[in-house]
XYZ file of C-alpha atoms in Angstrom:
425
model
C 120.242 68.373 97.451
C 121.256 67.088 94.018
C 120.031 64.060 92.078
C 121.439 62.659 88.816
C 119.495 60.363 86.531
C 119.413 59.097 82.969
C 116.414 60.126 80.907
C 116.555 57.028 78.640
C 115.944 59.411 75.779
C 118.145 57.385 73.422
C 117.131 53.946 74.644
C 116.946 51.494 71.725
C 118.626 53.844 69.257
C 121.732 51.640 69.040
C 119.738 48.593 67.965
C 117.735 50.558 65.425
C 120.897 52.162 64.018
C 122.702 48.833 63.681
C 119.659 47.328 61.991
C 119.518 50.248 59.551
C 123.236 49.877 58.803
C 122.889 46.158 58.183
C 119.939 46.688 55.852
C 121.873 49.387 53.993
C 124.773 47.012 53.401
C 122.511 44.080 52.552
C 120.456 45.968 49.971
C 123.234 48.326 48.861
C 121.356 51.427 49.979
C 123.859 54.185 50.900
C 121.274 56.495 52.485
C 120.008 53.747 54.772
C 123.581 52.878 55.692
C 124.331 56.548 56.402
C 121.298 56.880 58.684
C 122.525 53.864 60.618
C 125.980 55.404 61.015
C 124.473 58.690 62.242
C 122.283 56.804 64.731
C 125.271 54.899 66.101
C 127.169 58.172 66.451
C 124.331 59.776 68.443
C 124.020 56.716 70.672
C 127.760 56.714 71.305
C 127.724 60.426 72.153
C 124.831 59.963 74.564
C 126.693 57.183 76.367
C 129.950 59.097 76.649
C 128.514 62.545 77.469
C 129.614 63.967 80.797
C 127.255 64.793 83.645
C 126.320 68.503 83.843
C 127.643 70.316 86.903
C 125.533 73.477 87.191
C 126.585 76.319 89.461
C 123.606 78.639 89.794
C 122.634 81.594 91.918
C 118.945 82.416 92.463
C 117.543 85.751 93.634
C 113.845 86.257 94.378
C 112.201 89.622 94.984
C 108.563 90.519 95.695
C 106.741 93.787 95.125
C 105.279 93.769 98.661
C 106.287 91.461 101.503
C 103.409 92.580 103.774
C 100.347 92.703 101.499
C 96.699 92.654 102.483
C 94.484 89.669 101.589
C 93.486 89.754 97.938
C 96.373 91.980 96.850
C 98.372 90.890 93.811
C 102.067 90.499 94.599
C 104.579 90.534 91.755
C 107.338 87.933 92.113
C 110.595 88.180 90.172
C 113.021 85.232 90.128
C 116.456 85.690 88.553
C 118.696 82.694 87.805
C 122.382 83.380 87.088
C 124.908 80.902 85.710
C 127.951 81.576 87.917
C 129.814 78.499 86.656
C 132.098 78.020 83.651
C 129.946 75.574 81.671
C 127.326 76.319 79.070
C 123.891 75.113 80.200
C 122.167 74.073 76.988
C 118.916 72.913 78.611
C 117.915 74.669 81.847
C 114.485 74.363 83.439
C 113.418 76.245 86.576
C 110.289 75.844 88.728
C 109.833 78.339 91.565
C 108.718 77.109 95.000
C 105.414 78.975 95.261
C 103.603 78.363 98.595
C 100.515 76.170 98.190
C 98.234 78.831 99.672
C 99.219 81.524 97.150
C 97.558 80.990 93.755
C 99.409 82.222 90.681
C 97.040 84.679 88.977
C 99.216 85.851 86.102
C 102.449 84.816 84.445
C 104.167 81.484 85.022
C 106.387 80.232 87.831
C 108.309 78.082 85.298
C 111.136 78.869 82.925
C 112.987 76.958 80.208
C 116.100 78.374 78.548
C 119.776 77.950 77.685
C 122.284 79.915 79.729
C 125.885 80.863 78.991
C 128.424 81.389 81.793
C 127.938 84.753 83.501
C 124.482 85.252 82.000
C 121.114 85.320 83.790
C 117.461 84.691 82.997
C 114.380 86.031 84.766
C 110.830 84.828 85.225
C 108.027 86.984 86.622
C 104.562 86.109 87.820
C 101.925 87.369 90.257
C 100.309 85.640 93.220
C 97.193 86.580 95.176
C 97.938 87.269 98.826
C 96.226 85.088 101.417
C 96.121 85.542 105.186
C 99.109 84.092 107.071
C 102.881 83.736 106.898
C 104.004 82.157 103.615
C 107.586 80.997 103.090
C 108.669 80.192 99.547
C 110.246 76.802 98.959
C 113.612 76.573 97.175
C 113.487 76.860 93.400
C 113.831 73.507 91.626
C 116.414 73.510 88.828
C 116.795 70.768 86.188
C 119.790 70.811 83.826
C 120.278 68.373 80.939
C 123.358 67.746 78.855
C 123.372 68.611 75.146
C 122.077 65.174 74.148
C 119.360 65.168 76.806
C 120.521 61.758 78.035
C 121.457 62.847 81.568
C 119.728 65.365 83.801
C 120.701 66.891 87.118
C 118.028 68.133 89.509
C 118.799 70.336 92.485
C 117.158 72.896 94.762
C 118.518 76.419 95.032
C 117.558 78.389 98.129
C 116.489 82.021 98.161
C 114.673 82.810 101.398
C 111.502 84.815 100.844
C 108.513 85.224 103.175
C 105.194 86.980 102.663
C 103.355 88.078 105.792
C 99.697 88.841 105.197
C 97.787 90.168 108.220
C 94.262 91.432 107.430
C 92.747 94.495 108.983
C 89.893 93.477 111.253
C 87.700 96.523 110.783
C 84.071 95.415 110.744
C 80.628 96.796 110.055
C 78.731 93.583 110.802
C 76.194 93.411 113.626
C 76.346 90.098 115.489
C 72.979 88.939 116.922
C 74.155 87.565 120.279
C 71.928 85.661 122.652
C 70.961 86.801 126.170
C 73.736 85.103 128.147
C 75.783 87.857 129.778
C 78.326 88.781 132.434
C 77.939 91.235 135.304
C 79.660 93.952 133.284
C 77.775 96.737 131.518
C 77.486 96.219 127.790
C 75.110 96.258 124.862
C 73.132 92.995 125.250
C 69.617 93.703 126.492
C 68.554 91.356 129.313
C 65.366 90.478 131.182
C 66.844 91.907 134.384
C 65.337 95.163 135.619
C 67.551 98.104 136.464
C 69.125 101.020 134.656
C 68.909 101.076 130.883
C 66.921 102.572 128.027
C 64.154 100.033 127.287
C 61.131 99.857 129.642
C 60.932 96.655 131.679
C 58.438 97.062 134.569
C 57.360 99.202 137.505
C 57.746 98.319 141.170
C 57.323 99.843 144.611
C 59.655 102.692 145.427
C 62.598 101.750 147.632
C 64.671 104.269 149.575
C 67.755 105.099 147.560
C 66.108 104.729 144.136
C 67.228 107.544 141.783
C 64.675 110.330 141.433
C 65.067 110.118 137.653
C 63.436 106.669 137.741
C 60.393 107.671 139.844
C 57.143 107.380 137.860
C 56.032 110.980 138.374
C 52.999 110.604 136.100
C 51.643 107.767 138.229
C 52.401 109.729 141.410
C 50.401 112.705 140.115
C 47.544 110.477 138.971
C 47.194 108.084 141.931
C 49.461 109.421 144.663
C 51.368 106.105 144.620
C 55.163 106.309 144.547
C 56.649 103.739 142.148
C 59.961 103.207 140.408
C 60.459 102.416 136.726
C 62.851 99.586 135.907
C 64.495 99.368 132.509
C 66.052 96.344 130.890
C 69.692 96.231 131.921
C 72.302 96.086 129.172
C 75.271 93.915 130.006
C 78.385 92.683 128.283
C 78.534 89.180 126.886
C 81.409 86.729 127.245
C 81.908 85.035 123.881
C 84.322 82.484 122.437
C 84.523 82.418 118.639
C 85.190 78.789 117.700
C 86.370 78.014 114.149
C 85.974 74.550 112.618
C 89.415 73.827 111.095
C 89.152 70.076 110.576
C 90.354 68.748 107.234
C 86.732 67.991 106.305
C 85.913 71.690 106.682
C 88.288 72.676 103.871
C 85.550 72.390 101.280
C 85.291 74.597 98.200
C 82.821 74.835 95.341
C 85.582 74.205 92.798
C 89.356 74.266 92.455
C 89.399 78.017 91.856
C 87.194 78.986 94.833
C 88.224 79.777 98.384
C 87.464 77.042 100.881
C 85.075 77.208 103.834
C 87.873 77.564 106.407
C 89.202 80.648 104.633
C 85.720 82.179 104.665
C 85.282 81.047 108.265
C 88.474 82.701 109.501
C 87.508 85.927 107.726
C 84.106 85.778 109.432
C 85.731 85.098 112.804
C 87.873 88.210 112.408
C 84.840 90.390 111.703
C 82.863 88.908 114.608
C 85.753 89.295 117.069
C 86.301 92.916 116.084
C 82.626 93.864 116.284
C 82.095 92.255 119.685
C 85.238 93.790 121.187
C 84.294 97.217 119.847
C 80.854 96.777 121.458
C 82.427 96.148 124.868
C 81.979 92.371 125.038
C 84.665 90.011 126.323
C 85.783 87.815 123.442
C 87.959 84.720 123.121
C 89.137 82.646 120.181
C 89.546 78.902 119.626
C 90.047 76.349 116.869
C 88.475 72.924 116.501
C 90.930 70.905 114.468
C 94.288 69.088 114.528
C 96.149 72.258 115.565
C 94.987 73.692 118.873
C 94.569 77.428 119.401
C 93.047 79.067 122.479
C 92.709 82.695 123.538
C 90.682 83.203 126.710
C 87.918 85.846 126.657
C 89.256 89.326 127.239
C 88.878 92.935 126.158
C 90.921 95.949 125.141
C 93.184 96.987 122.283
C 96.017 94.616 123.224
C 93.592 91.692 123.314
C 92.210 92.652 119.910
C 95.733 92.842 118.480
C 96.489 89.393 119.883
C 93.348 87.933 118.297
C 94.217 89.559 114.974
C 97.719 88.079 115.093
C 96.441 84.585 115.885
C 93.878 84.600 113.087
C 96.514 85.744 110.614
C 99.498 83.587 111.552
C 98.568 80.663 113.820
C 98.944 77.271 112.055
C 95.475 76.267 113.249
C 93.925 78.822 110.878
C 96.100 78.059 107.845
C 94.346 78.308 104.461
C 95.329 74.708 103.644
C 94.893 71.559 105.798
C 97.740 70.736 108.166
C 97.744 67.014 107.401
C 97.900 66.181 111.120
C 95.534 63.715 112.779
C 92.443 65.139 114.475
C 91.324 63.539 117.741
C 87.742 64.773 118.195
C 87.135 63.440 121.710
C 90.373 64.919 123.065
C 89.940 68.302 121.396
C 86.316 68.647 122.483
C 87.197 67.685 126.050
C 89.932 70.348 126.133
C 87.528 72.951 124.791
C 84.825 72.186 127.343
C 87.345 72.479 130.193
C 88.577 75.834 128.947
C 85.192 77.458 128.339
C 84.292 79.703 131.301
C 80.807 79.425 132.757
C 78.146 81.699 131.237
C 80.169 82.029 128.032
C 78.419 82.042 124.687
C 79.943 80.305 121.674
C 79.900 81.602 118.116
C 80.708 78.420 116.196
C 81.950 79.052 112.647
C 81.525 75.816 110.666
C 80.384 74.846 107.151
C 78.213 72.048 108.624
C 79.757 69.701 106.072
C 79.148 66.581 108.174
C 77.295 65.479 111.304
C 80.167 66.317 113.673
C 79.626 70.088 113.491
C 75.942 69.974 114.493
C 76.760 67.498 117.272
C 79.336 69.903 118.750
C 76.845 72.779 118.607
C 74.114 70.763 120.334
C 76.441 69.486 123.075
C 77.823 72.914 123.918
C 74.326 74.397 123.914
C 73.062 71.631 126.209
C 75.917 72.315 128.635
C 74.776 75.903 129.121
C 76.859 77.702 126.509
C 74.325 79.368 124.245
C 75.512 78.705 120.694
C 75.176 80.763 117.541
C 76.360 78.952 114.405
C 77.786 81.015 111.551
C 77.923 78.647 108.583
C 79.612 79.558 105.274
C 78.037 77.465 102.529
C 80.719 75.749 100.364
C 78.304 73.575 98.384
C 77.596 73.767 94.642
C 74.873 72.473 92.328
C 76.765 71.473 89.181
C 76.577 67.689 89.674
C 74.106 65.300 91.336
C 76.654 64.641 94.087
C 77.047 68.346 94.808
C 73.284 68.862 94.882
C 72.944 65.956 97.313
C 75.646 67.470 99.569
C 73.783 70.798 99.551
C 70.529 69.065 100.500
C 72.246 67.279 103.390
C 73.699 70.537 104.656
C 70.314 72.286 104.523
C 68.875 69.394 106.528
C 71.556 69.902 109.210
C 70.757 73.619 109.353
C 67.056 72.825 109.774
C 67.655 70.249 112.531
C 69.844 72.662 114.489
C 67.198 75.367 114.332
C 64.577 72.887 115.498
C 66.853 72.112 118.466
C 66.866 75.798 119.425
C 70.346 76.609 118.112
C 70.563 79.858 116.204
C 72.094 79.393 112.729
C 73.325 82.099 110.363
C 73.250 80.373 106.961
C 75.785 82.364 104.953
C 75.842 82.175 101.165
C 79.407 83.313 100.481
C 78.298 85.066 97.289
C 76.899 87.765 99.587
C 78.582 89.710 102.369
C 78.567 88.301 105.890
C 76.828 91.411 107.193
C 73.839 90.721 104.935
C 73.419 87.196 106.333
C 73.771 88.410 109.934
C 71.259 91.212 109.400
C 68.782 88.784 107.845
C 69.101 86.474 110.867
C 68.615 89.413 113.245
C 65.408 90.396 111.439
C 64.080 86.834 111.592
C 64.657 86.419 115.332
C 63.368 89.928 116.027
C 65.716 90.487 118.940
C 67.918 88.605 121.357
C 66.977 85.103 122.458
């Protein structure tokens, strides 16, 4: 795509030059007359100058096309003049993806370029989770006078694929809603396990290892010891990806959705490693759903979705969000007796409402809430106060909330919540 336009750089110069020439003649001032002649000459040149016809080739290379999140990737863009004309004023702006911040160097270049010569710009970006395709480089060429400029895009296909490792050391304090499968969540059901639950009358077939031999020796009564059974949980990790959730403390900080997706990856990995059945879902304009499952293949699928699915993009999609429709779809998909780990910044009243509704429908909810608020201005302090009020109201309603200050590690916030609750509820 090419566009040609006049810059109006010399607009009005003809009138000024003619006025200067007339004054020079009128007052017999040769220098004034000469300046008028020069001005007329420049104006005439600008009007008669031909339109530049650049013929450029662009090559982009990156130091690593599959980096990990947070890695610095060096980008090198080379522009070659493969035409026959001298380009006296060449400006280049590389098409850096919105989600990749430039951390060093500049993605812009201004130079002159002879035929057969090339110029190079280098800069570094910080890798962010997801697939990132570079846009075409934008090239602007002006003629020698600067009166006419030609803008065009030059394609050089480049894609960065950033898939984080989901290794996790966090301990997720799940609630006591479980499946029939053996796992690590302690229940109030008596049976085999490690934590004492109660004693009962001996029934034929009870294992000898669970007979209370001390009581038999003391009273002659045969009883069986029941332990608290440990079962697997069925969990869906739900990430709030509405446009309103893309809040950040400032322009340089990561937003709450980026923190939320990172947290979701750690939670999914930990629960799957512990033997729980785990699913994944988004609550936003883009729909993503992975039914609860287990195993290495399921974990790889969850990792791929978190890294590359448009629903979890580090920038808003710009699509319209229909809350009633999305919530209805989610409720239909959630299996019975499935817990929900809802990752949301609690930036408005919609997040708490979703948590309360799901909890009321029998899906025990744990909210993991990255805090994107700041305290620099009165408005920011008010937003932080509102968010704290939402956290408090949810806890009063019986919903467990992990209030995560993103200046600390997620594991610290989860461990603090586990200590407060003192066990599974």
